[in-house]
């Protein structure tokens, strides 16, 4: 009788559930499994670090709506994914981690890399399990994939001991579990829709906030129709950018602090009132603001502050029904009202301040000059990946997105090191689903250091990614080259070098020499424009543009601290 091993049962189960991409690092006991995955017609991408592999898998999950998978070895291999698992769980992105583990007959007696992996992974997942037999592998794979996608998306972990992977069973003992099931659509309570319409239509200073959940739900058509039909002002959270174009005249991102503080009614679309939105509380928000909250997750409703109207629903039907009701009222917010005049004035004032800093191209460059000229040189509708401190925060305001799911950054968990993994996922997504679209990975020099060797992964798979490193020689701030050299020569440098200081003007561009290519060392605006234009012509691998800026460059003065402080 024909038989089959656990490796092939697992590979075929993943394929049946629609998993297309697996990222990982092989070793005992998953070497044969990686080959079985490729034999099952699944894309396997070998990475250089398990964390970066997990970042890439969750990004492909966000972009496609179907989880990417991560393949890692036992013990340390799995432990290295926990930063990625936590990031996916908190970011609400679907990902499935598959870990090899010690053979079951070695447990408790000091097996190689023995580790209580299922329980260790559980806090970072929606589902963590070990199939008890080869015949039950398809059942657990189906459940894990389904759980990552249904409700609030997130992470799952499946554990596979060496003896389960290598074991063999009769082929006819493997049940024919069903393929991927449709994700249930949650429709809003009609009474809540009526309440939302009544509250929104009575507002004198309304504001729409578009979150990452709106982007993930593919609700861009409905939300664009809402904004255009009602003339409501909106702003987006970092990865909600592009659901409605940043360049829309209805976008008031340039007046973000003012809009949040003065709005009397806020329609919150798939965004959480966490630190990114200052918890929805004074002084960042009006004490009397009425919030209409739409979220797929019931547990998120009324979190941090009590919503005036709380709607559990998928985004598409909820927004469509609210718009339908507003149209029946012939509702349109008048552009001549004082609220629009105040917002437009504040936007214009802030734009002038940014334009002044952007026009300052004295050397060394500042962030605003770099981002202004970088954006002007970028190919249309590229996917922008970004991470860093000021690099990411200032970049959000100056690198515009006119398409949804075209910005990937550190997200809700504020995780550094995600950039190269996200960029790899984005480039693979473009290769398979949107050919000719470019990926631009904008990194602070500190952030790049976490996962920089994934450049080799990009080169190996010929992924055309342009990495722009905004290099201020430090974390937050660096140090002038002459001062840095004096400190290095002064004695015990570990006691006198500022903790946030990195090597002055490090030549990250020279990393391209490893692959027989030339990177770009940029100090001026003309050099930056030339480098971006030339990089756009490279279609068979990555390139690095290393942009040197002032070590003391900073963001424009803020009305509030960037993070709302605790009052305790």
mmCIF file of C-alpha atoms in Angstrom, residues 47-49 52 420 424 448-460 511 514-515:
data_model
loop_
_atom_site.group_PDB
_atom_site.id
_atom_site.type_symbol
_atom_site.label_atom_id
_atom_site.label_comp_id
_atom_site.label_asym_id
_atom_site.label_seq_id
_atom_site.Cartn_x
_atom_site.Cartn_y
_atom_site.Cartn_z
ATOM 1 C CA UNK A 47 16.080 34.297 4.712
ATOM 2 C CA UNK A 48 19.088 35.219 6.869
ATOM 3 C CA UNK A 49 17.289 35.669 10.196
ATOM 4 C CA UNK A 52 13.066 38.955 9.299
ATOM 5 C CA UNK A 420 14.001 44.643 4.791
ATOM 6 C CA UNK A 424 11.121 41.450 0.374
ATOM 7 C CA UNK A 448 18.739 49.237 8.848
ATOM 8 C CA UNK A 449 21.260 47.658 11.200
ATOM 9 C CA UNK A 450 18.683 45.240 12.642
ATOM 10 C CA UNK A 451 18.102 43.282 9.425
ATOM 11 C CA UNK A 452 20.531 44.766 6.911
ATOM 12 C CA UNK A 453 21.996 41.451 5.783
ATOM 13 C CA UNK A 454 18.656 40.586 4.176
ATOM 14 C CA UNK A 455 20.104 42.581 1.275
ATOM 15 C CA UNK A 456 21.727 39.265 0.353
ATOM 16 C CA UNK A 457 18.286 37.643 0.246
ATOM 17 C CA UNK A 458 17.102 40.402 -2.081
ATOM 18 C CA UNK A 459 20.107 39.871 -4.341
ATOM 19 C CA UNK A 460 19.736 36.070 -4.368
ATOM 20 C CA UNK A 511 27.563 46.606 0.928
ATOM 21 C CA UNK A 514 29.535 42.079 -2.059
ATOM 22 C CA UNK A 515 27.279 41.340 -5.026
#
